[in-house]
Tab-separated table of C-alpha atoms in Angstrom:
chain	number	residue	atom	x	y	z
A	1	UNK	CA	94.677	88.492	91.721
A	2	UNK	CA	93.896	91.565	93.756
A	3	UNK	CA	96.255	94.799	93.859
A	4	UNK	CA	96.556	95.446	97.455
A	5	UNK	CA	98.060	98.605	98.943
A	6	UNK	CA	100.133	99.126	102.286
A	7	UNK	CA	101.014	102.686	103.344
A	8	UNK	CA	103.479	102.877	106.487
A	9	UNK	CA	107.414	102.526	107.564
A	10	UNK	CA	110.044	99.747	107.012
A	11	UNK	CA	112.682	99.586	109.476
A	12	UNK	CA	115.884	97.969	110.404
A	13	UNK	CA	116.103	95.691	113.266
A	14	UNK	CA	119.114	94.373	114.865
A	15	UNK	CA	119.007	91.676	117.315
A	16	UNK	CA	121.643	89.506	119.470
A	17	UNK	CA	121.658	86.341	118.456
A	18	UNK	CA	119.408	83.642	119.771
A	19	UNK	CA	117.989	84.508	122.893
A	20	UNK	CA	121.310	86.441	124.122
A	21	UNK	CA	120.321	90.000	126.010
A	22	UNK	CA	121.927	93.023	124.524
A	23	UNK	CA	124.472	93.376	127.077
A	24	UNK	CA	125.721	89.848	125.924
A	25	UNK	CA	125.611	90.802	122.058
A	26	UNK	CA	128.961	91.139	120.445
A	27	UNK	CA	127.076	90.993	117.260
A	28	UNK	CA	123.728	91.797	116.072
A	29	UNK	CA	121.510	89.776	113.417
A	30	UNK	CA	120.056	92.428	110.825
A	31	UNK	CA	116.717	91.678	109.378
A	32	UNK	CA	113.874	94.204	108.172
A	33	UNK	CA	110.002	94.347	108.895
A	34	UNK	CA	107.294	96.805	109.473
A	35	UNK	CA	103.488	96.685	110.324
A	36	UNK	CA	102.252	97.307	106.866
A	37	UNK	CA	105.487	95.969	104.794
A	38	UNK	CA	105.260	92.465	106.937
A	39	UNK	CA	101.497	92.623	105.657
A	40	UNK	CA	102.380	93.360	102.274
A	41	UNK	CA	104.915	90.219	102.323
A	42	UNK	CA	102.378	87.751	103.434
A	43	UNK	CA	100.045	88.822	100.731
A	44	UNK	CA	102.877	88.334	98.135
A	45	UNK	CA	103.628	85.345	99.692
A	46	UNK	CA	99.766	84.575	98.894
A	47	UNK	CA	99.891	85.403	95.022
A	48	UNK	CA	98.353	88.669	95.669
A	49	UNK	CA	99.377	92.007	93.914
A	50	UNK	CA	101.604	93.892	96.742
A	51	UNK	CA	102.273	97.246	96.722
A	52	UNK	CA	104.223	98.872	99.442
A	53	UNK	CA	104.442	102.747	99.882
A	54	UNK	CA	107.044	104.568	101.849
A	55	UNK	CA	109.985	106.612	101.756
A	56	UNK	CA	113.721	105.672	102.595
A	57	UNK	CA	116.728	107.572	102.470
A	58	UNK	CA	118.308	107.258	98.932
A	59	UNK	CA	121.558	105.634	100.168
A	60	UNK	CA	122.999	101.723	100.185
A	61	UNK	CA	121.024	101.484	103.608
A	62	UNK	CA	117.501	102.328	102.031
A	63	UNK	CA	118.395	100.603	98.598
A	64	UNK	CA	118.769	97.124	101.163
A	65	UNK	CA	115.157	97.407	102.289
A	66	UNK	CA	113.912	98.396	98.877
A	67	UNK	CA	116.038	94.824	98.252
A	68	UNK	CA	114.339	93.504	100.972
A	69	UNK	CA	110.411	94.004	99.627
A	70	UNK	CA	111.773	93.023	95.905
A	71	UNK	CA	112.988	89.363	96.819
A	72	UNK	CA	109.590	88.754	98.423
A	73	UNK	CA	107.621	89.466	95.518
A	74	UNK	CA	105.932	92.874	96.771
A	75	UNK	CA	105.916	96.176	93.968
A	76	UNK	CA	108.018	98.796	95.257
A	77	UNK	CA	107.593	101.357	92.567
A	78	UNK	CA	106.363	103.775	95.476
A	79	UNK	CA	108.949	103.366	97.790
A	80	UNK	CA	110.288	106.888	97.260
A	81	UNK	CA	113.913	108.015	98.379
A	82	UNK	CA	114.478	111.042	100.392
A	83	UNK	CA	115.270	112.103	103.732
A	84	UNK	CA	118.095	110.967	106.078
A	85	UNK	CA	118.127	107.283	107.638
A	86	UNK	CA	115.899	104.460	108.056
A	87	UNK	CA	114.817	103.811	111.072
A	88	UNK	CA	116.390	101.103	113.514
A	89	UNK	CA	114.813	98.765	116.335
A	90	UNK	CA	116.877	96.678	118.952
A	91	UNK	CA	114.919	93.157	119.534
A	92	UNK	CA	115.876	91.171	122.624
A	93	UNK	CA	113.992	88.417	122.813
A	94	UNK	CA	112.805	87.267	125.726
A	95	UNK	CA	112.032	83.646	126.797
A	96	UNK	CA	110.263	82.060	129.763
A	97	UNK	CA	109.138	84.417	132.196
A	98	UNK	CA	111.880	87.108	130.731
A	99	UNK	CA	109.755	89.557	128.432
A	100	UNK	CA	111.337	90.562	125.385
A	101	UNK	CA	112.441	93.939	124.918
A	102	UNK	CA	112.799	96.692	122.239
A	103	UNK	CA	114.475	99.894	121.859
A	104	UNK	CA	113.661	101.898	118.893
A	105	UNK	CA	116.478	104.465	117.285
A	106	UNK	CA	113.757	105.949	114.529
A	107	UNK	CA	114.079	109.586	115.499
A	108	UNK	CA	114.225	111.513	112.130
A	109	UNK	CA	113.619	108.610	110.241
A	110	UNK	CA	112.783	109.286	106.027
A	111	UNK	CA	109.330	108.572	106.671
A	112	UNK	CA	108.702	110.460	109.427
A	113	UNK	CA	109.735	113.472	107.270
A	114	UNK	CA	106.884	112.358	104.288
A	115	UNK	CA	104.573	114.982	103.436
A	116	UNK	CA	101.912	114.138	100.851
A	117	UNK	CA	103.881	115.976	97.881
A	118	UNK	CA	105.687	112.564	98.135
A	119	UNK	CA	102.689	110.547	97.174
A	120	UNK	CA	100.664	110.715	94.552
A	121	UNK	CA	97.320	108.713	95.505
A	122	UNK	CA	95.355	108.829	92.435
A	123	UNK	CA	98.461	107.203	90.166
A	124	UNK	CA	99.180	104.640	93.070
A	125	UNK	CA	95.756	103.472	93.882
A	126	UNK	CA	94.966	102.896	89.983
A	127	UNK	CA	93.389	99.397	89.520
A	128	UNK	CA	93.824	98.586	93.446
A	129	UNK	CA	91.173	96.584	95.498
A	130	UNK	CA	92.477	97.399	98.962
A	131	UNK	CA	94.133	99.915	101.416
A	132	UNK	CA	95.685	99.008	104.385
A	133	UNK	CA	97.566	101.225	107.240
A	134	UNK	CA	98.146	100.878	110.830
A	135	UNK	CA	97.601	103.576	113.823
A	136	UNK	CA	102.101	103.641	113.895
A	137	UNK	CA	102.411	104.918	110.585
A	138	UNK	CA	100.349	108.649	111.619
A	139	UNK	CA	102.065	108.160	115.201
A	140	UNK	CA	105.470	109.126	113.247
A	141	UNK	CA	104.690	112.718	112.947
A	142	UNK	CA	102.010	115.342	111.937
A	143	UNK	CA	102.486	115.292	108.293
A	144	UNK	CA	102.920	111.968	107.952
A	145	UNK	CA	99.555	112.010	109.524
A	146	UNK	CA	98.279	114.216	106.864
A	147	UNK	CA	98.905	111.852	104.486
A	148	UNK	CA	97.841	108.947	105.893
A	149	UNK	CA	94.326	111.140	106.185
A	150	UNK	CA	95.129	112.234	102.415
A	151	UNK	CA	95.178	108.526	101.685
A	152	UNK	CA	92.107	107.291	103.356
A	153	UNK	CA	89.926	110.387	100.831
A	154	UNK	CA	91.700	109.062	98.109
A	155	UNK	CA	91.161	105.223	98.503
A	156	UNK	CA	88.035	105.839	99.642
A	157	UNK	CA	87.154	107.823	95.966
A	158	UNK	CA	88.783	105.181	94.612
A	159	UNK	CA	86.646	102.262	96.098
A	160	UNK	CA	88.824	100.482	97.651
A	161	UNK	CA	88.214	98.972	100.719
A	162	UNK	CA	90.206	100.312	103.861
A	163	UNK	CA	91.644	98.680	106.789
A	164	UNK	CA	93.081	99.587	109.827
A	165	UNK	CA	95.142	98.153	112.431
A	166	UNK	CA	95.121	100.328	115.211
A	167	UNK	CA	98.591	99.072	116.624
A	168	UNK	CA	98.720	101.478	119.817
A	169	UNK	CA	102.622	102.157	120.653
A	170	UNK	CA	102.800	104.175	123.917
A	171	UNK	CA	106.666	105.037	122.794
A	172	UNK	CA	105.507	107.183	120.008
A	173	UNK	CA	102.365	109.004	121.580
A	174	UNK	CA	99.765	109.450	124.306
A	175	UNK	CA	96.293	107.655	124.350
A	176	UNK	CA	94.933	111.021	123.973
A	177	UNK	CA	96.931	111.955	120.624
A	178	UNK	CA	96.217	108.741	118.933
A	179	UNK	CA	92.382	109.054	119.555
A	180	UNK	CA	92.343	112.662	118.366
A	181	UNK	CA	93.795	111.584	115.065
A	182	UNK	CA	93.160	108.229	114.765
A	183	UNK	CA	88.867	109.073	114.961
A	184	UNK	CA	89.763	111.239	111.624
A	185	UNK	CA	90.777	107.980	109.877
A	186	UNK	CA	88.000	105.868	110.889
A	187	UNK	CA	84.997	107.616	108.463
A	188	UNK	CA	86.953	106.041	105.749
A	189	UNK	CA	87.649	102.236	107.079
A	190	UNK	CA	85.823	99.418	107.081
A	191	UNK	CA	87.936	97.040	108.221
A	192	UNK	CA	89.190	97.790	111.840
A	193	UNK	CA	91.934	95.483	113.242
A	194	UNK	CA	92.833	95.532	117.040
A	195	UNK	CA	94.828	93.556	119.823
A	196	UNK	CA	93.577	93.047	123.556
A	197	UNK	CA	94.885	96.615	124.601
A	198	UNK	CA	94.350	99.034	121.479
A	199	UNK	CA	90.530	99.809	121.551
A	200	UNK	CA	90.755	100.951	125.304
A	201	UNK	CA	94.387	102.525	124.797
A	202	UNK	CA	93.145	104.828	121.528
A	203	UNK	CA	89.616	105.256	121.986
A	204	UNK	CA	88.747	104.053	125.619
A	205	UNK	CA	86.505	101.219	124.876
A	206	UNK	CA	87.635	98.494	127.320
A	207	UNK	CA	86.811	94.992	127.675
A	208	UNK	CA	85.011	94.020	131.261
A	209	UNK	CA	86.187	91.514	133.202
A	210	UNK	CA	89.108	90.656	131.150
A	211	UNK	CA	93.052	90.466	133.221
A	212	UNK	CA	95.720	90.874	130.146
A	213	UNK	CA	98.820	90.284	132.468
A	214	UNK	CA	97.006	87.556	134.203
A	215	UNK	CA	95.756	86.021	130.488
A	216	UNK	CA	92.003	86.028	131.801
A	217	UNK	CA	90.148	86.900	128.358
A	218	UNK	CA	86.692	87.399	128.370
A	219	UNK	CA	84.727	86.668	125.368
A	220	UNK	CA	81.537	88.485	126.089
A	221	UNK	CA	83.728	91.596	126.704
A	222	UNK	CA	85.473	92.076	123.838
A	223	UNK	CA	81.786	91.235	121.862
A	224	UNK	CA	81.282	94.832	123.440
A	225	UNK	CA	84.368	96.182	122.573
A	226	UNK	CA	83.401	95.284	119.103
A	227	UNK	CA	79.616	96.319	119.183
A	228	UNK	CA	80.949	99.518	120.513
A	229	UNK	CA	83.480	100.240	117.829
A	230	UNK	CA	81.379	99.570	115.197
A	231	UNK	CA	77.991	101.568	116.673
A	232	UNK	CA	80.627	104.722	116.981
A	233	UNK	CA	82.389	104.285	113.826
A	234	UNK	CA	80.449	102.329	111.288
A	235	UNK	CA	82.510	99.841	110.446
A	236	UNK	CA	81.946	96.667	108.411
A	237	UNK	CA	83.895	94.468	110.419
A	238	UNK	CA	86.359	94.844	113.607
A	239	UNK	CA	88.668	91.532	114.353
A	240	UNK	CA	90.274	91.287	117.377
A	241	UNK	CA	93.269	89.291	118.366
A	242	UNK	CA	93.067	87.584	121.320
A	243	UNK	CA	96.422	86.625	123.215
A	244	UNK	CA	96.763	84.537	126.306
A	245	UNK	CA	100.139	85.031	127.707
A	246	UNK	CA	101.098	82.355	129.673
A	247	UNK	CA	105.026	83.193	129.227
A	248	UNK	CA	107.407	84.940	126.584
A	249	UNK	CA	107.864	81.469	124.898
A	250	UNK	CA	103.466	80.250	125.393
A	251	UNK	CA	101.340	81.843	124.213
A	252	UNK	CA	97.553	80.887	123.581
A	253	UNK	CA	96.162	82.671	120.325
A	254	UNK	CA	92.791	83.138	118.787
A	255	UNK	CA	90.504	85.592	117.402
A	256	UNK	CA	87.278	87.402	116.989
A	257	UNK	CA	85.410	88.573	113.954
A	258	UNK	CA	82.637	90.490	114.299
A	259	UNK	CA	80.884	91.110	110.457
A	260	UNK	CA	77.393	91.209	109.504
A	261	UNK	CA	75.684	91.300	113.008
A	262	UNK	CA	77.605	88.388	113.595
A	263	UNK	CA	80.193	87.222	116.142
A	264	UNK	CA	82.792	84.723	115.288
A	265	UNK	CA	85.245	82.869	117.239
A	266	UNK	CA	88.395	80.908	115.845
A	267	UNK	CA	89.490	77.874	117.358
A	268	UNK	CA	92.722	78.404	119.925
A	269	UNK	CA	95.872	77.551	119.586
A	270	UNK	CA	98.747	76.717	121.840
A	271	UNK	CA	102.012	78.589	120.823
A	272	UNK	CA	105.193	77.796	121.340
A	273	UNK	CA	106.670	81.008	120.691
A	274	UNK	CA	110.216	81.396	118.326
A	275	UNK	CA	109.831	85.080	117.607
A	276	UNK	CA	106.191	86.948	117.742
A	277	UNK	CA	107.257	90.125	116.378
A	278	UNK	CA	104.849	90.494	113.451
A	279	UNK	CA	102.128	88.353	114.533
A	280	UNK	CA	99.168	90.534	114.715
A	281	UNK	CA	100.617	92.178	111.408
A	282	UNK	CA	100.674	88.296	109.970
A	283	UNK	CA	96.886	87.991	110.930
A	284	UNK	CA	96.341	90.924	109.431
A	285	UNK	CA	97.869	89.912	106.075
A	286	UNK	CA	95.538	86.640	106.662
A	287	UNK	CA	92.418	88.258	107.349
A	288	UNK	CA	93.088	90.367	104.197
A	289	UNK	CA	93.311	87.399	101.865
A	290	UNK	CA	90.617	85.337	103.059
A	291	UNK	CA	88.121	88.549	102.436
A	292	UNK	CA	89.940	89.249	99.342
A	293	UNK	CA	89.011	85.545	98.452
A	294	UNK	CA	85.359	85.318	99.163
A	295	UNK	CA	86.195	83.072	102.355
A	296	UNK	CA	82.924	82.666	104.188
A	297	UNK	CA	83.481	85.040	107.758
A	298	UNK	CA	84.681	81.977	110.047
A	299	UNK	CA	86.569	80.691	107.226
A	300	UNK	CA	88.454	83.953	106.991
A	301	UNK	CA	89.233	84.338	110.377
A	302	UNK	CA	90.264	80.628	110.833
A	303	UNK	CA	92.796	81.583	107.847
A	304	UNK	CA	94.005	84.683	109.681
A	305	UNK	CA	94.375	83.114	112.763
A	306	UNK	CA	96.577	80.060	111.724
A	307	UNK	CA	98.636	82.117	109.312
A	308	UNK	CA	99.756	84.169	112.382
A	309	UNK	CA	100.009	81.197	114.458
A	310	UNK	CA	102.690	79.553	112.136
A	311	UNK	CA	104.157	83.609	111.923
A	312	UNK	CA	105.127	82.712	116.000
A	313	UNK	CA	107.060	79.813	114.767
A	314	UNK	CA	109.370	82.102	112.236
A	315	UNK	CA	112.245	84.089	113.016
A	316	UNK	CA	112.418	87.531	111.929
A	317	UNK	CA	109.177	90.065	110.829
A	318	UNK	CA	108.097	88.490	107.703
A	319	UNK	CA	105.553	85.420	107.779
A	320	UNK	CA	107.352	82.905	105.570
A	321	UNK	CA	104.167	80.448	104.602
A	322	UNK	CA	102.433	79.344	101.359
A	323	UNK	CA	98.325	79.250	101.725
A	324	UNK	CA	98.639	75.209	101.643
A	325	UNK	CA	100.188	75.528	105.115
A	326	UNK	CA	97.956	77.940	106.231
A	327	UNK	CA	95.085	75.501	104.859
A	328	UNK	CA	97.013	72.002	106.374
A	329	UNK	CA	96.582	73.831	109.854
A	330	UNK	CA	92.956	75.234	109.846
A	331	UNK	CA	92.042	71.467	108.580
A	332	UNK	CA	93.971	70.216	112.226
A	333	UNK	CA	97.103	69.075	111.366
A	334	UNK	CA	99.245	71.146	114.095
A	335	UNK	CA	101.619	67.773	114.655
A	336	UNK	CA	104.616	69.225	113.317
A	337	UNK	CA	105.707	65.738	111.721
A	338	UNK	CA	108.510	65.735	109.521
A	339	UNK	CA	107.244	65.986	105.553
A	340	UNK	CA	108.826	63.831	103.388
């Protein structure tokens, strides 16, 4: 069982029920999620050795998503307590040709206040395999960025091997911010995760001939995208999720891997959307464990790829599956008959 490590923020979100819009909402569903906690749960989920760092504020609020990680299985020995508030998203989700929407209330939030005094690396990475952060967690503020960067050197010392999702959000800073401070990160990863959008929006490496909006993807493109990212960074592999939105509620969904002067192309799957907040987070999680597991590289990303897939059919953040469903879909049973 490997000890994996996830460095970023857990937050709370509150939703109207169903597919209500806010102004409809007379009440509001909590759950919690987070790039890098929703990653840590799926490896839990896995049998793997979770460990979840962050800070919350040390009040009944916080001690709930401390609660939160615990029932799932994840250590949260390093979720330290300080600061303020946790931080709060609104989820309206959309359906049909309505987009969902969200409106985050994260200003001030405990970890955007972290410094790396809070931390210390060298006690939390002992006996670890793998470090994994996303491109939101630095976004938060300048010395949380600092120790994200603090965390890559010391992982790195370590061993470990680091991944990165690069998880572009234009409400927390420009494309010209995020590729001055992301590029500091990227010596020490060799794992680099991305969407459709994040290469071009952080570094400016687009994919030709490919229409997002319109759901035109273009495979040879995003080869390049690849290619480039790892001829200007080094990395050992870059995956890229590959999203065809048809609507809010279908979606087509696939992948790229690109490892060992290799391309590699998952099979695609036809999504009928419940809630896809926390899908590229639950490939992520996938990707993880089928490396972590000696998967062979189309193997892996097959793995990744259907975990996240049955992630679309889950309400809330986390991706509630066992590896034998994961495994029952990559094999090609996507029927969803009953199982008695």
């Amino acid at each position: 069982m490997a000890k994996v490590v996830c460095f970023g923020e857990i937050m709370l979100r509150l939703q109207p029920p169903g597919y209500s819009r806010f102004e409809q909402a007379s009440t509001f569903e909590a759950v919690y999620g987070g790039g890098e906690a929703n990653v840590c749960v799926s490896l839990a989920n896995y049998g793997e050795e979770a460990l979840f760092v962050t800070k919350v504020p040390e009040n009944p609020i916080g001690q709930t998503a401390v609660n939160e990680m615990r029932r799932y299985g994840v250590n949260t020995r390093y979720m330290v307590r300080g600061g303020e508030r946790l931080g709060i998203y609104f989820c309206e989700k959309g359906a049909s040709q309505r987009p969902s929407k969200v409106v985050y209330d994260r200003k001030y939030s405990s970890i955007s206040t972290a410094t790396n005094a809070d931390f210390n690396w060298k006690e939390i990475f002992e006996g670890a395999t793998w470090f994994h952060f996303t491109g939101i967690t630095p976004a938060l503020g300048d010395s949380v960025a600092e120790a994200v960067l603090e965390a890559c050197k010391a992982a790195k010392a370590a061993g470990l091997t680091v991944s990165c999702d690069l998880n572009f959000r234009k409400n927390l800073w420009t494309s010209e911010k995020a590729g001055k401070v992301m590029s500091q990160y990227m010596q020490y990863v060799d794992v680099c995760i991305a969407n459709e959008e994040d290469a071009e929006k952080v570094f400016g490496i687009k994919a030709a001939d490919t229409d997002i909006e319109g759901g035109k993807l273009n495979h040879d493109g995003y080869k390049d995208v690849a290619k480039k990212l790892k001829e200007k960074f080094g990395f050992k592999a870059v995956a890229i999720t590959l999203r065809g939105s048809i609507s809010a509620s279908d979606n087509n969904w696939a992948a790229m891997l690109y490892k060992d002067d290799e391309f590699y192309f998952s099979r695609n799957y036809a999504i009928r959307i419940v809630d896809r907040v926390g899908g590229g987070d639950s490939f992520g999680g996938g990707l993880i464990y089928g490396m972590l597991n000696n998967y062979s590289n189309q193997d892996a990303l097959e793995f990744a790829v259907a975990a996240s897939c049955l992630k679309h059919t889950i309400e809330g953040d986390h991706n509630h599956v066992t590896v034998a469903e994961v495994k029952t879909l990559m094999a090609g049973d996507g029927s969803g008959r009953v199982q008695r």
